[in-house]
Short mmCIF file of C-alpha atoms in Angstrom, two decimals:
data_model
loop_
_atom_site.label_atom_id
_atom_site.label_comp_id
_atom_site.label_asym_id
_atom_site.label_seq_id
_atom_site.Cartn_x
_atom_site.Cartn_y
_atom_site.Cartn_z
CA MET R 4 118.61 80.91 118.63
CA PHE R 5 118.79 83.54 120.60
CA GLY R 6 115.49 84.82 120.69
CA GLY R 7 112.07 85.13 119.04
CA THR R 8 110.45 87.89 116.58
CA GLY R 9 108.99 91.17 118.01
CA SER R 10 109.98 91.91 121.65
CA GLY R 11 111.74 88.30 122.02
CA THR R 12 114.04 89.90 119.56
CA VAL R 13 118.08 90.27 121.01
CA ASP R 14 121.27 91.81 120.01
CA THR R 15 122.97 89.54 118.52
CA ALA R 16 125.99 91.63 117.56
CA THR R 17 126.90 91.53 121.39
CA ALA R 18 125.12 88.24 122.59
CA VAL R 19 127.37 85.07 123.75
CA GLY R 20 127.18 82.38 120.58
CA ILE R 21 126.98 78.61 121.26
CA LEU R 22 130.71 78.31 119.68
CA GLN R 23 131.74 80.78 122.56
CA GLY R 24 129.66 79.64 125.24
CA LEU R 25 131.73 76.65 124.92
CA ASN R 26 135.28 77.81 124.65
CA ASN R 27 134.13 79.94 127.94
CA ALA R 28 133.37 76.59 129.70
CA GLY R 29 137.22 75.15 128.55
CA PHE R 30 136.01 73.38 125.25
CA GLU R 31 138.14 73.19 122.53
CA THR R 32 135.74 73.32 119.06
CA ASN R 33 136.22 72.16 115.81
CA GLU R 34 137.49 74.90 113.72
CA GLU R 35 136.97 72.98 110.19
CA LEU R 36 133.82 71.77 110.80
CA SER R 37 132.82 75.68 112.03
CA ASP R 38 134.40 76.79 108.68
CA MET R 39 132.83 74.46 106.83
CA TYR R 40 129.19 75.90 108.52
CA VAL R 41 129.99 79.56 107.77
CA LYS R 42 131.50 79.17 104.11
CA TYR R 43 128.01 77.41 103.42
CA ARG R 44 125.78 80.12 104.47
CA ALA R 45 127.02 83.05 106.69
CA ASP R 46 124.14 84.62 107.11
CA ARG R 47 120.56 83.44 108.37
CA PRO R 48 117.15 83.40 107.29
CA ILE R 49 115.22 86.36 108.11
CA ILE R 50 111.49 85.64 110.33
CA SER R 51 109.64 89.13 109.94
CA ILE R 52 106.37 89.84 111.60
CA ASN R 53 105.93 92.59 108.04
CA ASP R 54 107.27 91.26 105.20
CA GLY R 55 106.77 87.25 105.56
CA GLN R 56 109.06 84.27 106.70
CA ASP R 57 112.26 83.01 105.54
CA TRP R 58 111.53 79.24 107.25
CA THR R 59 114.69 78.21 105.40
CA LEU R 60 116.83 75.44 107.91
CA PRO R 61 120.65 76.30 106.51
CA GLU R 62 122.61 72.74 107.16
CA VAL R 63 124.69 71.31 105.08
CA PRO R 64 123.79 68.08 103.64
CA ALA R 65 125.51 64.85 104.70
CA ALA R 66 126.69 64.33 101.15
CA ASP R 67 129.10 67.60 101.41
CA TYR R 68 130.80 66.22 104.32
CA SER R 69 134.17 64.48 102.70
CA ASP R 70 135.92 61.69 104.08
CA GLU R 71 139.00 63.29 105.27
CA ILE R 72 136.88 66.15 107.06
CA MET R 73 134.98 63.10 108.94
CA GLU R 74 138.09 61.10 109.61
CA ASN R 75 139.45 64.82 111.12
CA ALA R 76 136.70 65.07 112.84
CA LYS R 77 136.83 61.54 114.67
CA GLU R 78 140.58 62.58 115.69
CA PHE R 79 139.73 65.64 117.10
CA SER R 80 137.06 64.15 119.39
CA ASP R 81 135.66 60.70 120.00
CA LYS R 82 132.53 62.52 120.92
CA ALA R 83 129.94 64.54 118.63
CA ALA R 84 127.06 67.39 119.47
CA ILE R 85 124.34 67.81 116.94
CA VAL R 86 122.65 71.16 117.51
CA ILE R 87 119.04 71.34 115.74
CA SER R 88 117.30 74.81 116.17
CA ARG R 89 113.59 76.35 115.32
CA THR R 90 112.65 79.78 115.13
CA GLY R 91 109.29 81.23 115.31
CA GLY R 92 107.82 84.01 117.76
CA GLU R 93 104.94 87.01 117.82
CA GLY R 94 103.69 87.38 113.90
CA ALA R 95 105.47 84.37 112.67
CA ASP R 96 103.44 81.08 113.49
CA LEU R 97 105.21 77.64 112.98
CA PRO R 98 104.18 76.09 109.64
CA THR R 99 102.09 72.79 110.43
CA ASP R 100 101.96 71.45 107.29
CA MET R 101 105.40 72.25 105.05
CA GLY R 102 103.59 71.37 101.88
CA PRO R 103 102.24 74.71 101.20
CA ILE R 104 105.24 76.65 102.23
CA MET R 105 107.95 74.15 100.14
CA ASP R 106 105.58 74.81 97.12
CA GLY R 107 105.27 78.58 97.38
CA SER R 108 101.12 78.86 98.05
CA THR R 109 101.04 80.69 101.16
CA MET R 110 102.87 83.85 99.30
CA ASP R 111 98.37 83.70 98.40
CA ILE R 112 96.88 83.51 101.59
CA GLY R 113 96.68 87.56 102.18
CA THR R 114 98.27 88.00 105.52
CA LYS R 115 101.57 88.68 105.83
CA TYR R 116 101.77 86.44 109.25
CA MET R 117 100.99 83.30 106.93
CA LYS R 118 103.83 83.79 104.22
CA GLY R 119 106.20 81.69 103.99
CA SER R 120 109.13 80.48 102.28
CA TYR R 121 111.74 77.72 101.67
CA THR R 122 114.85 76.95 99.92
CA ASN R 123 116.04 73.42 99.62
CA ASN R 124 119.66 72.46 101.23
CA SER R 125 120.21 70.34 98.13
CA SER R 126 118.78 69.90 94.44
CA GLU R 127 118.54 66.14 95.24
CA TYR R 128 115.73 65.71 97.71
CA ASP R 129 113.05 68.17 99.30
CA ASN R 130 113.53 69.04 102.98
CA PHE R 131 109.64 68.28 103.91
CA GLN R 132 106.45 66.93 102.80
CA ALA R 133 103.36 67.52 102.48
CA GLY R 134 102.04 67.20 106.18
CA GLN R 135 105.08 66.75 107.43
CA SER R 136 105.31 70.20 110.22
CA TYR R 137 108.05 72.31 110.82
CA LEU R 138 108.71 70.81 114.17
CA GLU R 139 109.58 67.25 112.63
CA LEU R 140 113.15 66.84 111.19
CA SER R 141 114.38 67.83 108.07
CA GLN R 142 115.63 65.58 105.45
CA THR R 143 118.70 66.97 105.54
CA GLU R 144 119.11 66.68 109.57
CA LYS R 145 118.00 63.11 109.36
CA ASP R 146 120.61 62.23 107.40
CA LEU R 147 123.12 64.09 109.76
CA VAL R 148 122.08 62.26 112.66
CA ASP R 149 122.41 59.18 110.48
CA MET R 150 125.76 60.38 109.41
CA VAL R 151 126.93 61.29 112.69
CA CYS R 152 125.43 58.24 114.76
CA SER R 153 127.38 55.62 112.14
CA GLU R 154 130.59 57.52 113.08
CA PHE R 155 130.09 58.23 116.51
CA ASP R 156 129.41 56.46 119.50
CA ASP R 157 129.11 58.91 121.90
CA VAL R 158 126.67 61.81 120.47
CA ILE R 159 124.86 64.67 122.31
CA ILE R 160 121.63 66.27 120.97
CA ILE R 161 121.34 69.70 121.60
CA TYR R 162 117.22 71.55 120.67
CA ASN R 163 118.13 74.75 120.33
CA GLY R 164 114.15 75.91 120.19
CA ALA R 165 111.32 77.19 122.33
CA ASN R 166 108.69 75.08 120.50
CA PRO R 167 108.78 71.57 121.75
CA LEU R 168 110.46 69.40 118.79
CA GLU R 169 109.47 65.71 117.65
CA LEU R 170 112.03 64.21 119.35
CA GLY R 171 110.82 60.61 119.82
CA TRP R 172 113.62 59.52 117.01
CA THR R 173 116.59 59.69 119.45
CA GLU R 174 115.03 56.42 121.31
CA GLY R 175 115.95 54.81 117.93
CA TYR R 176 120.20 55.80 118.09
CA LYS R 177 121.73 53.81 120.79
CA GLN R 178 125.08 56.33 120.28
CA ILE R 179 122.77 59.43 121.69
CA LYS R 180 123.49 59.39 125.25
CA SER R 181 121.74 62.64 126.07
CA VAL R 182 119.25 65.14 125.07
CA LEU R 183 119.82 68.64 126.20
CA LEU R 184 117.06 71.47 125.98
CA CYS R 185 118.61 74.93 125.30
CA ALA R 186 115.51 77.22 124.21
CA ARG R 187 116.61 80.39 122.99
CA ALA R 188 119.51 81.37 124.78
CA GLY R 189 119.25 85.19 125.41
CA ALA R 190 122.43 87.75 125.35
CA THR R 191 124.31 84.97 127.64
CA GLY R 192 122.71 81.66 127.64
CA PHE R 193 125.06 79.97 125.99
CA ASN R 194 127.70 79.92 128.65
CA ALA R 195 125.18 77.94 130.73
CA LEU R 196 125.02 75.60 127.97
CA GLY R 197 129.11 75.25 127.87
CA ASN R 198 128.80 74.99 131.73
CA ILE R 199 126.24 72.17 132.22
CA ILE R 200 127.92 70.07 129.44
CA ALA R 201 131.28 70.81 131.38
CA GLY R 202 129.67 69.73 134.67
CA ASN R 203 130.00 72.56 136.23
CA VAL R 204 126.00 73.75 136.58
CA ASN R 205 122.96 71.76 137.84
CA PRO R 206 120.86 70.92 134.60
CA SER R 207 118.02 71.13 137.45
CA GLY R 208 115.44 73.23 134.18
CA LYS R 209 112.16 71.21 133.84
CA THR R 210 109.95 71.33 130.47
CA THR R 211 107.25 73.87 130.55
CA ASP R 212 105.56 72.08 128.07
CA THR R 213 104.25 68.20 126.95
CA TRP R 214 106.23 67.35 124.19
CA LEU R 215 104.55 64.34 122.04
CA ARG R 216 105.87 61.91 120.08
CA ASP R 217 103.35 62.61 117.10
CA LEU R 218 102.51 66.33 116.86
CA HIS R 219 99.28 65.83 115.00
CA GLN R 220 97.93 63.61 117.86
CA ALA R 221 97.30 67.42 119.97
CA PRO R 222 94.43 68.68 120.24
CA TYR R 223 95.79 71.93 119.71
CA PHE R 224 97.53 71.04 116.95
CA ASN R 225 94.25 70.23 115.04
CA ASN R 226 92.60 73.34 116.53
CA ILE R 227 94.76 75.79 114.86
CA GLY R 228 95.20 77.13 111.46
CA HIS R 229 94.26 80.63 109.35
CA PHE R 230 90.88 80.99 109.95
CA ALA R 231 89.55 84.71 108.69
CA TYR R 232 85.93 86.29 108.83
CA THR R 233 84.71 87.49 105.88
CA ASN R 234 82.19 90.21 107.40
CA THR R 235 84.70 92.50 108.73
CA GLN R 236 85.26 94.77 105.81
CA ASP R 237 84.71 97.77 108.34
CA VAL R 238 87.24 96.39 111.18
CA SER R 239 90.08 95.94 108.49
CA ASP R 240 89.45 99.60 106.79
CA ALA R 241 89.69 100.92 110.28
CA ALA R 242 92.93 98.67 110.46
CA LYS R 243 94.14 100.15 107.92
CA GLU R 244 93.82 103.46 108.17
CA ALA R 245 95.16 103.37 111.17
CA TRP R 246 98.53 101.58 110.17
CA GLU R 247 99.87 101.52 107.29
CA ARG R 248 101.43 98.54 107.17
CA ALA R 249 98.21 96.51 108.47
CA ASP R 250 97.12 93.98 106.39
CA GLY R 251 93.76 93.65 107.37
CA ILE R 252 92.96 90.64 107.99
CA VAL R 253 90.94 89.41 110.94
CA SER R 254 90.70 85.58 111.95
CA PHE R 255 90.28 83.97 115.22
CA VAL R 256 91.24 80.59 117.06
CA ASN R 257 89.11 79.11 119.69
CA TYR R 258 90.69 76.75 122.34
CA SER R 259 88.50 74.14 123.80
CA GLU R 260 90.69 72.18 125.62
CA SER R 261 91.04 72.04 129.75
CA ILE R 262 94.79 72.17 129.73
CA TYR R 263 93.99 76.21 129.18
CA VAL R 264 92.16 76.36 132.35
CA GLY R 265 95.06 74.09 134.26
CA TYR R 266 94.28 70.63 133.67
CA ARG R 267 97.24 68.14 132.67
CA PHE R 268 95.25 66.89 129.41
CA TYR R 269 97.45 63.63 128.56
CA GLU R 270 97.52 62.29 132.33
CA THR R 271 93.56 62.84 132.49
CA ALA R 272 93.00 60.79 128.87
CA ASP R 273 95.53 58.48 129.63
CA GLN R 274 93.41 57.84 133.34
CA GLU R 275 90.20 57.43 131.52
CA ASN R 276 91.78 55.08 128.82
CA LEU R 277 91.23 57.58 125.78
CA ILE R 278 95.11 57.39 125.07
CA ASP R 279 98.00 54.99 125.30
CA TYR R 280 100.09 57.72 127.48
CA ASP R 281 103.83 56.28 126.26
CA ASP R 282 102.94 56.03 123.01
CA THR R 283 101.44 59.54 123.01
CA VAL R 284 103.67 61.40 125.12
CA LEU R 285 107.51 61.39 124.92
CA TYR R 286 108.25 64.08 127.78
CA PRO R 287 105.70 65.09 130.00
CA PHE R 288 105.54 68.39 131.55
CA GLY R 289 107.25 68.94 134.17
CA TYR R 290 110.50 66.73 132.74
CA GLY R 291 113.84 67.12 133.45
CA LEU R 292 117.37 65.77 135.18
CA SER R 293 118.14 67.38 138.52
CA TYR R 294 120.44 66.16 140.31
CA THR R 295 123.59 67.01 142.58
CA THR R 296 126.51 66.33 144.91
CA PHE R 297 126.65 66.91 148.51
CA GLU R 298 127.95 66.05 152.08
CA GLN R 299 125.26 65.28 154.84
CA GLU R 300 126.46 64.12 158.69
CA MET R 301 123.67 62.70 160.73
CA GLY R 302 123.85 61.52 164.29
CA ASP R 303 122.27 58.87 166.12
CA ILE R 304 118.94 58.30 164.67
CA GLN R 305 116.59 55.65 165.34
CA THR R 306 116.71 52.69 162.54
CA LEU R 307 113.18 51.30 161.08
CA THR R 308 112.73 49.83 157.70
CA LEU R 309 110.96 51.71 155.04
CA GLU R 310 109.10 50.08 152.14
CA PHE R 311 108.01 52.43 149.79
CA ASP R 312 105.91 51.39 146.78
CA VAL R 313 106.66 53.67 143.44
CA GLU R 314 103.77 52.15 141.31
CA ASP R 315 101.23 55.27 142.33
CA MET R 316 103.93 57.40 141.48
CA GLU R 317 104.57 55.78 137.94
CA LYS R 318 100.84 55.96 137.30
CA LEU R 319 100.98 59.34 138.36
CA ARG R 320 104.31 59.80 135.36
CA THR R 321 106.02 61.56 137.58
CA ASP R 322 109.50 60.78 140.18
CA TYR R 323 108.50 62.98 143.07
CA LEU R 324 104.78 64.15 144.57
CA ASP R 325 104.49 67.90 145.74
CA LEU R 326 102.62 66.37 148.53
CA MET R 327 101.42 63.86 151.09
CA LEU R 328 99.36 64.18 153.85
CA LEU R 329 99.43 61.91 157.05
CA HIS R 330 95.33 61.42 156.56
CA GLN R 331 93.91 60.52 160.19
CA PRO R 332 94.98 61.28 163.99
CA PHE R 333 94.73 57.52 164.35
CA GLY R 334 96.87 54.21 165.13
CA ASP R 335 100.81 54.42 164.64
CA THR R 336 100.79 57.94 163.47
CA TYR R 337 104.69 58.48 164.38
CA GLY R 338 106.07 55.43 162.88
CA ALA R 339 103.92 57.35 159.98
CA TRP R 340 105.43 59.97 159.87
CA ARG R 341 108.68 59.02 160.43
CA ALA R 342 107.98 57.22 156.89
CA LEU R 343 107.20 60.58 155.32
CA GLU R 344 110.04 62.29 156.67
CA GLU R 345 112.40 59.61 155.19
CA LEU R 346 110.75 59.95 151.75
CA TYR R 347 111.02 64.07 151.99
CA ARG R 348 114.77 63.40 152.69
CA GLU R 349 115.04 61.04 149.93
CA GLY R 350 113.20 64.17 147.21
CA LYS R 351 110.17 61.67 146.85
CA LEU R 352 108.25 64.37 148.45
CA ARG R 353 108.25 67.41 147.91
CA ALA R 354 106.38 68.70 151.50
CA ILE R 355 104.88 66.53 154.02
CA GLY R 356 101.80 67.26 156.06
CA ILE R 357 99.18 66.04 158.35
CA SER R 358 95.03 66.06 158.17
CA ASN R 359 91.89 66.08 160.14
CA HIS R 360 94.47 66.87 162.94
CA TYR R 361 92.79 69.38 165.67
CA ALA R 362 95.00 71.95 167.45
CA ASP R 363 95.79 70.25 170.25
CA ARG R 364 97.62 67.13 168.04
CA MET R 365 99.24 69.60 165.24
CA VAL R 366 100.75 71.47 168.26
CA GLU R 367 102.09 67.98 169.39
CA PHE R 368 103.24 66.89 166.10
CA ALA R 369 105.12 70.57 165.62
CA ASN R 370 106.72 70.17 168.82
CA PHE R 371 107.82 66.17 168.80
CA THR R 372 108.85 65.09 165.22
CA SER R 373 112.18 65.96 163.54
CA ILE R 374 110.26 67.65 160.24
CA LYS R 375 107.17 69.39 161.81
CA PRO R 376 103.93 69.16 159.19
CA MET R 377 104.04 72.00 156.77
CA VAL R 378 100.65 71.55 155.82
CA ASN R 379 97.05 70.88 158.11
CA GLN R 380 94.11 69.71 155.57
CA MET R 381 90.78 70.16 157.19
CA GLU R 382 87.30 70.63 156.36
CA THR R 383 87.31 74.51 156.40
CA HIS R 384 84.32 76.68 154.29
CA PRO R 385 82.47 79.48 155.63
CA LEU R 386 80.37 77.32 157.96
CA ASN R 387 82.96 75.86 159.43
CA GLN R 388 86.14 78.17 158.71
CA GLN R 389 88.66 76.53 161.90
CA LYS R 390 89.71 80.29 163.60
CA THR R 391 91.17 78.92 166.46
CA LEU R 392 92.78 75.88 164.55
CA LYS R 393 94.02 78.67 161.89
CA GLU R 394 95.43 81.10 164.68
CA TRP R 395 98.21 78.02 166.11
CA ALA R 396 98.92 76.91 162.36
CA ASP R 397 99.81 80.59 161.95
CA LYS R 398 102.23 80.49 165.18
CA TYR R 399 103.64 77.47 163.66
CA ASP R 400 104.03 78.38 160.31
CA ILE R 401 101.55 75.66 159.20
CA ARG R 402 99.63 75.98 156.02
CA LEU R 403 95.89 75.21 156.61
CA GLU R 404 94.38 73.80 153.57
CA ALA R 405 90.88 73.02 153.28
CA TRP R 406 89.04 69.81 152.69
CA ALA R 407 85.39 70.49 150.89
CA PRO R 408 86.26 74.19 150.64
CA PHE R 409 82.23 74.73 149.87
CA GLY R 410 81.15 72.58 152.18
CA GLU R 411 79.62 70.24 149.51
CA GLY R 412 77.52 72.71 149.31
CA ARG R 413 75.22 71.71 152.45
CA ASN R 414 73.21 73.77 154.86
CA GLY R 415 72.37 75.94 151.86
CA LEU R 416 75.92 77.12 151.39
CA PHE R 417 75.56 78.13 147.62
CA GLU R 418 71.98 79.69 148.20
CA ASN R 419 73.01 81.71 150.85
CA GLU R 420 71.91 85.46 150.70
CA VAL R 421 75.12 86.62 152.36
CA LEU R 422 77.55 85.22 150.02
CA LYS R 423 75.37 86.16 147.15
CA ALA R 424 74.71 89.46 147.82
CA ILE R 425 78.79 89.68 147.70
CA GLY R 426 79.20 88.39 144.30
CA GLN R 427 76.61 90.62 143.14
CA LYS R 428 78.41 93.40 143.85
CA TYR R 429 81.67 92.20 142.15
CA GLY R 430 80.12 90.24 139.42
CA LYS R 431 81.02 86.59 140.46
CA SER R 432 79.11 83.32 141.76
CA THR R 433 79.12 82.45 145.70
CA ALA R 434 81.98 79.51 145.04
CA GLN R 435 84.40 82.40 143.64
CA VAL R 436 83.64 84.44 146.79
CA MET R 437 83.92 81.41 148.93
CA LEU R 438 87.36 80.74 146.88
CA ARG R 439 88.58 84.37 147.36
CA TRP R 440 87.38 84.41 150.58
CA HIS R 441 89.49 81.34 151.44
CA ILE R 442 92.68 82.86 149.53
CA GLN R 443 92.80 85.88 151.32
CA ARG R 444 92.87 83.93 154.80
CA GLY R 445 96.08 82.38 153.68
CA VAL R 446 94.10 78.94 153.06
CA ILE R 447 95.20 76.66 150.52
CA VAL R 448 92.39 75.99 148.70
CA ILE R 449 91.85 72.91 145.73
CA PRO R 450 88.77 72.98 144.18
CA LYS R 451 87.07 70.13 142.74
CA SER R 452 85.28 70.08 139.38
CA VAL R 453 84.75 67.70 136.40
CA HIS R 454 82.97 70.64 133.77
CA LYS R 455 85.06 73.07 131.90
CA GLU R 456 83.17 76.05 132.52
CA ARG R 457 83.55 75.83 136.64
CA MET R 458 87.07 74.75 135.81
CA ILE R 459 87.52 78.24 134.07
CA GLU R 460 85.11 79.93 137.02
CA ASN R 461 87.50 78.60 139.42
CA LEU R 462 90.76 80.26 138.25
CA ASN R 463 88.94 83.15 137.26
CA VAL R 464 89.11 84.67 141.39
CA PHE R 465 92.47 86.84 141.28
CA ASP R 466 90.75 89.94 138.94
CA PHE R 467 88.45 91.33 142.42
CA ARG R 468 88.87 91.57 145.90
CA LEU R 469 86.74 91.30 149.01
CA ASP R 470 86.94 94.17 150.97
CA GLU R 471 87.09 94.34 154.75
CA ASN R 472 83.49 94.53 155.35
CA ASP R 473 82.95 91.39 153.17
CA MET R 474 85.42 89.55 155.21
CA SER R 475 83.42 90.38 158.36
CA GLN R 476 80.32 89.45 156.73
CA ILE R 477 81.55 86.16 155.81
CA SER R 478 83.42 85.68 159.40
CA GLN R 479 79.97 86.17 160.92
CA LEU R 480 78.55 82.73 159.38
CA ASP R 481 81.03 80.71 161.02
CA THR R 482 78.86 78.38 162.96
CA ALA R 483 82.55 76.23 164.28
CA THR R 484 80.55 72.99 163.45
CA SER R 485 81.17 70.05 161.44
CA ALA R 486 79.22 69.86 158.00
CA PHE R 487 79.82 65.70 158.18
CA PHE R 488 81.35 64.80 161.46
CA SER R 489 83.76 65.40 164.33
CA HIS R 490 87.20 63.41 164.30
CA GLN R 491 87.32 63.59 168.03
CA ASP R 492 83.72 61.16 168.38
CA PRO R 493 84.27 57.56 169.28
CA ALA R 494 81.25 55.99 167.67
CA ALA R 495 80.90 57.94 164.51
CA MET R 496 84.85 58.37 163.13
CA VAL R 497 86.98 56.45 165.32
CA GLU R 498 85.33 53.08 165.67
CA TRP R 499 84.20 53.13 161.96
CA PHE R 500 88.07 53.85 160.83
CA VAL R 501 89.03 51.17 162.71
CA LYS R 502 86.54 48.72 161.30
CA MET R 503 87.13 50.39 157.55
CA VAL R 504 91.29 49.94 158.11
CA GLU R 505 90.93 46.15 158.84
CA LYS R 506 87.76 45.78 156.02
CA ARG R 507 90.66 47.75 153.52
CA LYS R 508 93.46 45.15 154.96
CA SER R 509 91.49 41.93 153.52
CA GLN R 510 89.94 44.00 150.94
CA HIS R 511 92.19 45.66 149.51
CA ASP R 512 89.77 47.89 147.56
CA SER R 513 88.51 51.22 149.35
CA SER R 514 86.30 51.84 146.36
CA LYS R 515 83.31 49.71 148.10
CA GLU R 516 83.69 50.82 151.58
CA LYS R 517 80.43 52.59 152.81
CA LYS R 518 80.75 56.07 153.69
CA ASN R 519 78.87 56.98 157.44
CA TRP R 520 78.66 60.61 156.51
#
């Protein structure tokens, strides 16, 4: 597959094909098998926006592979690659139930986007049964995998498609040594495929979808379909008059999951015990192999013992953390920082920073550490703007991150008349004004909410910009006073923190700690 439909199409006459890409990387391919596939079907099924979709997967049935062809294949190489492809795109939604496609009943729905057909590879069986989706293996593909894995001990599965295919079956074959995602390759992408298999290129791409073992368990899978309005004749008539090829069908889909507003649905559901993550998810969002080789010479360094507990990262379903902060400026901060530096060098942490460090301690850390902090997280909101800290952070190229970016609403911040007036000017809430203010100051801000409407609201801050007068008015709200406490207060903060640490050593349960703010 080179591309999709509509604007995603590719000129296949000039594009590098998969066999050519492998050849260009120095591989020799089995021409006997290639010729067999071309002879079976030289043309490709047509997926059309306007004329319906032929979803046929032209695959040679396993019964058509003669003993001679298989023996020749084993003599040719002791390794085998199986390529599985799926298409789809604009105006060609992939079928969620292949039953109506196989029996032809989708041709009667009315809208051209749903008209689909399929031709079986063999008269001996149907490739799909009712209830199966297009993103499951066809019967021919299942037979092919069984046959190849029975003859070869080293098999590569290459999935050439843009939509997450159900791939849990790969775990059932010890012969399958690797699974490689090669999404629609475009004009030259198959050159990269060859170089990856040859080991010339680092396959460091990450999945941009969550790959489930069973797509029927996905909320979105159960919320999509052909939902047509029945009271829109005027709209249908206008559409047909404007475009002669319009079918006049007016339909809709409602999206309801919080994943569409930037939150990780399955990880959250697992934490809330709604699903068993390992039974549900095969490859999480952001999954992928990344490796490289390099030489590095180290000078004299101080030897230290480092023990890293990966249990938390396992719970988070990741092999690295984007950011880890040294929470407080107390205790053996330099020893703790050296441990973070080591984890950063190992790639377990992508960024390291500090928290609650005032300007003097931040500048100290920036000058007396091997790796200076990348982030300093500090209470920052319109009533405590950290102007001096921000100036010093900018000087040392350290990003200021706001904790309590709304000040937890203390001192009537959500009802502040200045913020409300600015919000009314743009049709935004005071929370959105505060978020926009943080962003325009270059402050990292990560608001927390468990309410979907607020999640959406928090992300909807990129369609307006505060002007200079707005920023000036908000600047004048600064009291330079914490809404909570000072980390430089010996009694309220430092002594309390020492007692909390000692208590945690014995209880090992931070949820029972009593906060004094």
